[in-house]
XYZ file of C-alpha atoms in Angstrom:
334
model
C 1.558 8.154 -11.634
C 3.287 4.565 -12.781
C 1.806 1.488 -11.895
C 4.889 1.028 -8.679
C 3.961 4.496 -7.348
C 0.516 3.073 -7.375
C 1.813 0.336 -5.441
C 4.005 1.742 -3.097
C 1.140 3.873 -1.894
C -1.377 0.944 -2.136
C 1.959 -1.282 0.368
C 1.432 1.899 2.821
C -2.101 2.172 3.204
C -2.548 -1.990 4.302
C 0.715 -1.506 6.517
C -1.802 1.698 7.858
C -4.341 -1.077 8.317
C -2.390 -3.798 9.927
C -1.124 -1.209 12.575
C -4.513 0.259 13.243
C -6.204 -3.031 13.871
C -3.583 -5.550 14.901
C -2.162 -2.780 16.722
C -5.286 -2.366 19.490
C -5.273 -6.126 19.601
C -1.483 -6.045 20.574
C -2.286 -3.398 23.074
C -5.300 -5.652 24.753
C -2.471 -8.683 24.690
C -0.242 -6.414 26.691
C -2.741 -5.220 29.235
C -3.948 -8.926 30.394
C -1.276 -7.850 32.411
C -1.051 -4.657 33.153
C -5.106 -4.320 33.324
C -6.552 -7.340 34.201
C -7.116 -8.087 38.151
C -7.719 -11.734 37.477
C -8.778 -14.163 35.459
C -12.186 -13.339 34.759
C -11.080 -10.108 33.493
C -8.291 -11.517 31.157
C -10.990 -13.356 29.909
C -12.884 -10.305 29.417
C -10.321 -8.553 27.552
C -9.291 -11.657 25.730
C -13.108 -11.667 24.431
C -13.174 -7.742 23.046
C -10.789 -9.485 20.487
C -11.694 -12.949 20.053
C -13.756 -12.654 17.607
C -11.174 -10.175 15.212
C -7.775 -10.782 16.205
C -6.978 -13.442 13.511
C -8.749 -11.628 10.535
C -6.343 -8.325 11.409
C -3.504 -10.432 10.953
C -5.067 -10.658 7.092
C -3.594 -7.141 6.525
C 0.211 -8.462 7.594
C -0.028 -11.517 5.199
C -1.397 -9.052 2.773
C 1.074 -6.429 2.606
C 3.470 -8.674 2.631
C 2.244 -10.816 -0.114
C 2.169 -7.360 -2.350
C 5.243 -6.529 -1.531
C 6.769 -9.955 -2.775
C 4.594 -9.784 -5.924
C 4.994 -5.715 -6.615
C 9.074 -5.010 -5.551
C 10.710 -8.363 -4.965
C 13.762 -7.379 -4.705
C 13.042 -4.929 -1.912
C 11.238 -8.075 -0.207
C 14.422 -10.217 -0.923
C 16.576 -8.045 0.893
C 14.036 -7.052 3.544
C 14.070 -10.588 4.570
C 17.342 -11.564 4.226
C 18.820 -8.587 6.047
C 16.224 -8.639 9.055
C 15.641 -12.212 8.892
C 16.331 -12.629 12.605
C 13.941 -10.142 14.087
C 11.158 -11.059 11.619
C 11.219 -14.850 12.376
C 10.840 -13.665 16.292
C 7.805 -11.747 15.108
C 6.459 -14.664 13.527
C 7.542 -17.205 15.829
C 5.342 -14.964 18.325
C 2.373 -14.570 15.920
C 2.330 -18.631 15.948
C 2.445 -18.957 19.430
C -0.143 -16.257 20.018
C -2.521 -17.341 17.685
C -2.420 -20.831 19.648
C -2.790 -19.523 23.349
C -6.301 -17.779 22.167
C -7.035 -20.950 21.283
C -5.308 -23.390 23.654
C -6.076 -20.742 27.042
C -9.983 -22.820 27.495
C -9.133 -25.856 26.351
C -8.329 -27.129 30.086
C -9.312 -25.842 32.789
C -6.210 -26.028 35.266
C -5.038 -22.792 36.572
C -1.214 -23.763 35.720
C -2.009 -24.243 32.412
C -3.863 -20.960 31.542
C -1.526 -19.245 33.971
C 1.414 -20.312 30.879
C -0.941 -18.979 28.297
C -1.947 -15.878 29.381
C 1.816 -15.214 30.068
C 2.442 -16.580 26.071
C -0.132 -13.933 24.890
C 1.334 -10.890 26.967
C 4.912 -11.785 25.841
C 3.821 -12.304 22.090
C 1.657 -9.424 22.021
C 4.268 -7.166 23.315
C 7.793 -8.378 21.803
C 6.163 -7.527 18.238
C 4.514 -4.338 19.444
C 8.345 -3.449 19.797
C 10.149 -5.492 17.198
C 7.733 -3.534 14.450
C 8.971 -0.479 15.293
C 12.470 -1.369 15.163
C 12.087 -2.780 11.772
C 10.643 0.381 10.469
C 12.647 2.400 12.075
C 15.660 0.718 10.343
C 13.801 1.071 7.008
C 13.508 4.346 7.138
C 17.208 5.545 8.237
C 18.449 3.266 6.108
C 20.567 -0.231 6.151
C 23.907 -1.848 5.051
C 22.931 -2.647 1.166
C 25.809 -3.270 -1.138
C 26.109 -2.548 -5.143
C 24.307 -6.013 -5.699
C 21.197 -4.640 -3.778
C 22.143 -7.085 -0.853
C 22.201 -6.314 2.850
C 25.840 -6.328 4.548
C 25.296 -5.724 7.542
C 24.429 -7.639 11.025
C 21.772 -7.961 13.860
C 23.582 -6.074 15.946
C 23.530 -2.956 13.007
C 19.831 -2.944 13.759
C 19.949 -1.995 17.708
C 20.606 1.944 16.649
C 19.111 4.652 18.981
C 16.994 5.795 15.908
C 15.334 2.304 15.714
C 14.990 1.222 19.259
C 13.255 4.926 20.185
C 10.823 3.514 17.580
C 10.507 0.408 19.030
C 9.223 2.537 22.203
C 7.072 4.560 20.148
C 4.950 1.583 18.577
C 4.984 -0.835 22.062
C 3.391 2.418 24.029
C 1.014 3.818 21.380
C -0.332 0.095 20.661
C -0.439 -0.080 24.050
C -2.608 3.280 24.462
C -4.628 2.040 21.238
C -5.550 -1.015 22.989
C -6.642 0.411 26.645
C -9.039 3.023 24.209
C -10.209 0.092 22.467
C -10.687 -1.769 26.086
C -12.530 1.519 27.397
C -14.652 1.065 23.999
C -15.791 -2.801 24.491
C -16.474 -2.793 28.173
C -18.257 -2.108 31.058
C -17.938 -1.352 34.783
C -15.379 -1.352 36.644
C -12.705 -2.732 34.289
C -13.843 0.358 31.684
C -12.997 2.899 34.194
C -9.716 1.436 34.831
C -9.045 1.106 31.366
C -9.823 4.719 30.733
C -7.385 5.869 33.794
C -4.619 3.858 32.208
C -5.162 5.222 28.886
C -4.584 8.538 30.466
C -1.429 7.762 31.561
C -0.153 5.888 28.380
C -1.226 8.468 26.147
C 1.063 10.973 27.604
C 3.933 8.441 27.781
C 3.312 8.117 24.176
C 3.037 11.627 23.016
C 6.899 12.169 24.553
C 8.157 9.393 22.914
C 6.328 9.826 19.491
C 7.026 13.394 19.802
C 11.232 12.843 19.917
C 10.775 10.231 17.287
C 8.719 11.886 14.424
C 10.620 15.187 15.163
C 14.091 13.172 14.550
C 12.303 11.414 11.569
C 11.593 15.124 10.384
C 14.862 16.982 10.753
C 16.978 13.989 9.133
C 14.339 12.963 6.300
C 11.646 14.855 6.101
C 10.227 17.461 3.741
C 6.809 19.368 3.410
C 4.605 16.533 3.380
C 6.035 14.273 5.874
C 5.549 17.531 8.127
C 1.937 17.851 6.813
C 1.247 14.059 8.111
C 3.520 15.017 11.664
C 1.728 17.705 12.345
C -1.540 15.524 11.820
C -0.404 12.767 14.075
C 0.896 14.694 16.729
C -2.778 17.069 17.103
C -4.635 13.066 16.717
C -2.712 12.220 19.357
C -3.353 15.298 21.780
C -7.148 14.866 20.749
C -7.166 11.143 21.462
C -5.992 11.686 25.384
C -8.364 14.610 25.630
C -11.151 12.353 24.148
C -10.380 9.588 26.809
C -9.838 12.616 29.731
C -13.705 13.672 29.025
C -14.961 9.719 29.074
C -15.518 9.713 24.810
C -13.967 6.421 23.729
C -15.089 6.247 20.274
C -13.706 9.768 19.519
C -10.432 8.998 21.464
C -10.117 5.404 19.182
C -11.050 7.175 16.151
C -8.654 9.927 16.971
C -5.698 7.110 18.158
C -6.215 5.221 15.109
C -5.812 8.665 12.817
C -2.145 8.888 15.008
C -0.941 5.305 13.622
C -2.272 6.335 10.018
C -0.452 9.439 9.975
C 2.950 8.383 11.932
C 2.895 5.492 9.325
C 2.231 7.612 6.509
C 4.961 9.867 7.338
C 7.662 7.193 7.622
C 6.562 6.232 3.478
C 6.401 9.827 2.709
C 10.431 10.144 3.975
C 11.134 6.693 2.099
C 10.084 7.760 -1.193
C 10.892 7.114 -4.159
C 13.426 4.789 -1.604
C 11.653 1.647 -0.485
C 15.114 0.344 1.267
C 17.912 3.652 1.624
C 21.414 2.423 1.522
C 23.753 3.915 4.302
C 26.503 3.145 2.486
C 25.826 4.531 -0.759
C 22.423 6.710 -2.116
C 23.031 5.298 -5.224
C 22.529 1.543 -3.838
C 19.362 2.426 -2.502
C 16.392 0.063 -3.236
C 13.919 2.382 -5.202
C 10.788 1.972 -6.500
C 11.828 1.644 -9.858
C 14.791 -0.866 -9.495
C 13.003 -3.052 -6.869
C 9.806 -3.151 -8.937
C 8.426 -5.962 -10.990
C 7.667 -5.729 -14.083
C 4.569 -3.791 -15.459
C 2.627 -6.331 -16.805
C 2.735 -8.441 -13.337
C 1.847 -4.778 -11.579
C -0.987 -4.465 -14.008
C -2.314 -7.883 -13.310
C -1.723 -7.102 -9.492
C -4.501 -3.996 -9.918
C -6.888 -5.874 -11.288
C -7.153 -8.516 -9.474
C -6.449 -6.260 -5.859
C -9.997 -4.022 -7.433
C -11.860 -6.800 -7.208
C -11.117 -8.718 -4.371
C -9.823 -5.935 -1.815
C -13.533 -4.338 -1.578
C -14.885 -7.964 -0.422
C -12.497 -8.437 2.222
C -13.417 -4.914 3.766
C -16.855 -5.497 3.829
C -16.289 -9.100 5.407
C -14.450 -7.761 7.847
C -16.524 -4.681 8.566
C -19.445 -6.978 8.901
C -17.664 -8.568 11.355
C -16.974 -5.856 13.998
C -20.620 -4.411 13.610
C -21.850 -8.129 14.568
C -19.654 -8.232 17.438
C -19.990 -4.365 18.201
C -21.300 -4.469 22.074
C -19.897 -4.002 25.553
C -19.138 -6.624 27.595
C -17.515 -7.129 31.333
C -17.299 -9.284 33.844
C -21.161 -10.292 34.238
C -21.256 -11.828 30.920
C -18.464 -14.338 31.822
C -20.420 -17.400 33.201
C -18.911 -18.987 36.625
C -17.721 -22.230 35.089
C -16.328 -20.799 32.178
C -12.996 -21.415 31.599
């Protein structure tokens, strides 16, 4: 296997990561809506993730720092062509990162009222814009001879794309009402675990339509391998939550994102960026690739330092492994 195989697999696994963790913290985001009675409760599920939210967004400044440094051309083109939605998803990351911070800082009700709503709004619009973008990845853009997208915004609203959209805004969504069910107690768990119910099945129809579309039009033996894998995680995961076994149904939910993720790369390759105007244009991992010596380098220094930031950061979840609810939140807390 060359050193940009190596990569390319090594680009899929931390997008695997970034879904799996920033995914259930999306989810959490979404459901100080959808979950939370009041604010003591928002406050509860804004706690399950306050102490990990900002080191899962590691993973997203991770893969894409490989991806500059391993194929810059496909991140040159990335960029360029989706530059719109992938400013919105940062310009939501910004704002979210502030309202975790910003929500206690006063204790008026207007202005945590405007940061709650800031955190459900940038939790969700990137739970959906991700999907888009990898649903356009993976059926392919307007790229030209000179490996340069030619297309528009509007190219990037396609059935194919927005269905995955769906697929990622209800399965974080799921992910993170597991993940709530996991980190709580009382009342607000067995809420959690009812809506979980309900999202899981609204996410096994859509993920269902989408990987079987991903299949007929791009798939081949493996991708089916890793389908077949997410689809029976999935089934487990709602069964998990039916019977009251969080940590099975999380485990089980975050196997789902692993595999759906790792069937999209398994239908890119050896495409990193498919041309729908000509095969032969296609961004591959050969012509998008640096060059071997800068790979090389890459390897060596990702072997030593990738190890220390998973044990960091799996320290960090078993320190802040227990339940909480309601009764921890003091009266005057704000």
């Amino acid at each position: 296997m060359e050193l940009h195989d190596v990569w390319f697999v090594l680009i899929a696994v931390l997008w695997i990561g970034y879904f799996f963790l920033e995914g259930f913290d999306f989810g959490v985001g979404i459901l100080t809506k959808l979950l939370a009675r009041d604010r003591k409760e928002r406050r509860v599920l804004i706690n399950t993730i306050g102490p990990v939210w900002d080191g899962n967004e590691v993973w997203l400044l991770t893969a894409g720092g490989a991806t500059f440094a391993a194929f810059p051309e496909w991140y040159a083109t990335l960029f360029s062509g989706f530059y719109l939605p992938l400013l919105l998803i940062l310009i939501c990351l910004i704002i979210r990162g502030v309202a975790f911070e910003y929500r206690h800082k006063r204790d008026e009700e207007r202005w945590q009222t405007n940061w709650e709503h800031a955190i459900f709004w940038t939790s969700l619009v990137p739970a959906l814009l991700w999907g888009v973008a990898f649903g356009n990845i993976v059926r392919g853009v307007k790229i030209d001879r000179d490996m340069e997208y030619v297309g528009n915004f509007w190219d990037l609203l396609n059935p194919y794309a927005i269905l995955g959209g769906l697929v990622t805004l209800s399965l974080f969504t799921f992910h993170g009402s597991v993940f709530v069910a996991l980190k709580t107690v009382g009342d607000i768990r067995m809420r959690a675990r009812k809506l979980a119910l309900g999202l899981g099945l609204l996410t096994a129809v859509l993920a269902l339509g989408f990987l079987i579309w991903t299949q007929a039009d791009k798939g081949d033996g493996k991708s089916l391998v890793a389908m077949i894998v997410a689809v029976l995680a999935l089934v487990g995961a709602i069964g998990a939550i039916k019977v009251g076994r969080e940590g099975w149904s999380f485990a089980l939910s975050g196997v789902t994102i692993a595999a759906a993720v790792a069937m999209l790369f398994l239908t890119l390759f050896p495409n990193v960026m498919p041309s729908s105007l000509d095969p032969a244009w296609s961004l591959t991992v050969t012509n998008a690739s640096s060059s071997a010596y800068t790979l090389k380098i890459m390897t060596w220094c990702a072997g030593i330092a990738t190890p220390v930031v998973l044990l960091y950061q799996g320290w960090t979840y078993w320190v802040f492994r227990k339940r909480i609810g309601t009764q921890h939140i003091a009266a005057d807390a704000h």
